[in-house]
Structure formats: C-alpha cells, structure tokens
Amino acid sequence: MKNELIAAATAARQNAYVPYSHFAVGAALITDDGRVVAGCNVENASFGLTLCAERNAMFAAVAGGSTHFQALAIIADTPGPVSPCGACRQVMAEFMASDAPVYLTNLHGDTTETTVGALLPGAFDKEDMTRD
Ligand SMILES: O=c1ccn([C@H]2C[C@H](O)[C@@H](CO)O2)c(=O)[nH]1
Ligand SMILES: [Zn+2]
C-alpha cells in the first residue's frame, strides 16, 4: 500500500506543471473502494491560481465518485520529507479519518509516516457548523 502510493505519486510528479517555481510535487491516495488516484501541482501565470498536488489528487478522486480516502502519499525534491501546506491539510481533514496515514517522502527515500490528525490538530469540520 505505502510503496504503491509512493510509486503512483512519483509517476504523477513527472507531470507537474511548474514553469514558475520549478518545484515538482506528486501525490497519490487510495480510496475506500481501493482506487489509487494521483495528482501533481499545476501552476499558472496568475500565481494564486496554483493548485497543489495533494488537492489535485483529492479533488480528482471526488470527481471520480469517492469522498473517503484510506491513505495518502506525497513526494517532492526536498531535503527532508515534504511538508504539505495548510490548505491541503484542511482538505485531507474533510475526506480522511483523523488516524489515516499520510506518507511524507522525498526523492532520496526519506519517509515519515504521520496522520491527518497530527498534521492538523483541531481542524475545522462539519460539526463546527452545527448550532446547539
Ligand atoms: O505540499 C506542497 C507544497 C507545495 N506545492 C506546490 C505549490 C507550488 O506549485 C509549488 C511551490 O509552492 O509547490 C505542492 O503541490 N504541495
Ligand atoms: Zn497544498
């Protein structure tokens, strides 16, 4: 599972569209029904429109009909295991259990296994929108 996700993230990273940062990222997740879905970061001349690899993978999974994921892997050419941004952490909290594993890795094979809850303690979620 872990190695399969890292391999899928590594392959997707090759498609990263990064003419501005030149920082390519790949991500891959496995859905509850066993589908592996990958994503890469996609930048834009209007910089703020850039979408991270993690959210691209998660939104592609939603577009394919899955809204709950078991695990997610991320890879980039970082000195240590890559650290996902806050926006991606919040989206992970939307679609994954707090104890779901997240594999942070890099091209050198450094890997940290963490969880969605550890990446974003106290995430805002749908329960926070219910009154009384
Ligand atoms: O976890 C991360 C961190 C950054 N990026 C992308 C966004 C942008 O294209 C580039 C530099 O921030 O890396 C991701 O895709 N995922
Ligand atoms: Zn992000």
GROMACS .gro file of N, CA and C in nm, residues 8-9 15 18 20 24 31 41 43 48 53-54 59 72-73 81 101 103 106 111 120 124 128:
model
   69
    8ALA      N    1   0.297   0.574  -0.728
    8ALA     CA    2   0.198   0.649  -0.806
    8ALA      C    3   0.223   0.800  -0.793
    9ALA      N    4   0.261   0.845  -0.673
    9ALA     CA    5   0.291   0.987  -0.653
    9ALA      C    6   0.415   1.027  -0.733
   15ASN      N    7   0.450   1.480  -1.420
   15ASN     CA    8   0.359   1.564  -1.499
   15ASN      C    9   0.336   1.701  -1.436
   18VAL      N   10   0.519   2.322  -1.363
   18VAL     CA   11   0.583   2.412  -1.266
   18VAL      C   12   0.682   2.509  -1.332
   20TYR      N   13   0.711   2.818  -1.304
   20TYR     CA   14   0.745   2.933  -1.221
   20TYR      C   15   0.831   2.894  -1.102
   24ALA      N   16   0.851   2.049  -0.837
   24ALA     CA   17   0.751   1.949  -0.876
   24ALA      C   18   0.711   1.863  -0.757
   31THR      N   19  -0.860   0.526  -0.225
   31THR     CA   20  -0.998   0.548  -0.179
   31THR      C   21  -1.046   0.427  -0.100
   41ASN      N   22   0.122   1.911  -0.891
   41ASN     CA   23   0.091   2.053  -0.880
   41ASN      C   24   0.083   2.116  -1.018
   43GLU      N   25   0.070   2.498  -1.187
   43GLU     CA   26   0.086   2.641  -1.163
   43GLU      C   27   0.020   2.722  -1.274
   48GLY      N   28  -0.164   3.292  -0.791
   48GLY     CA   29  -0.257   3.246  -0.686
   48GLY      C   30  -0.350   3.135  -0.730
   53ALA      N   31  -0.037   1.947  -0.555
   53ALA     CA   32  -0.051   1.808  -0.596
   53ALA      C   33  -0.153   1.733  -0.509
   54GLU      N   34  -0.148   1.760  -0.379
   54GLU     CA   35  -0.236   1.687  -0.287
   54GLU      C   36  -0.382   1.715  -0.315
   59PHE      N   37  -0.922   1.610  -0.522
   59PHE     CA   38  -1.038   1.657  -0.599
   59PHE      C   39  -1.064   1.564  -0.718
   72LEU      N   40  -0.264   0.857   0.206
   72LEU     CA   41  -0.217   0.949   0.102
   72LEU      C   42  -0.065   0.960   0.112
   73ALA      N   43   0.001   0.964  -0.003
   73ALA     CA   44   0.147   0.981  -0.007
   73ALA      C   45   0.181   1.108  -0.086
   81PRO      N   46   1.159   1.486   0.435
   81PRO     CA   47   1.025   1.453   0.386
   81PRO      C   48   0.942   1.580   0.364
  101PRO      N   49  -0.324   0.724   0.771
  101PRO     CA   50  -0.183   0.751   0.749
  101PRO      C   51  -0.154   0.843   0.630
  103TYR      N   52   0.192   0.954   0.417
  103TYR     CA   53   0.334   0.924   0.396
  103TYR      C   54   0.401   1.044   0.331
  106ASN      N   55   1.052   1.197   0.003
  106ASN     CA   56   1.126   1.279  -0.093
  106ASN      C   57   1.200   1.189  -0.191
  111THR      N   58   1.136   0.895   0.448
  111THR     CA   59   0.991   0.884   0.463
  111THR      C   60   0.951   0.899   0.608
  120LEU      N   61  -0.298   1.832   1.127
  120LEU     CA   62  -0.387   1.947   1.151
  120LEU      C   63  -0.475   1.921   1.273
  124PHE      N   64  -1.107   2.248   1.141
  124PHE     CA   65  -1.247   2.291   1.127
  124PHE      C   66  -1.319   2.183   1.048
  128ASP      N   67  -1.845   2.170   1.333
  128ASP     CA   68  -1.829   2.307   1.380
  128ASP      C   69  -1.937   2.400   1.325
   0.00000   0.00000   0.00000
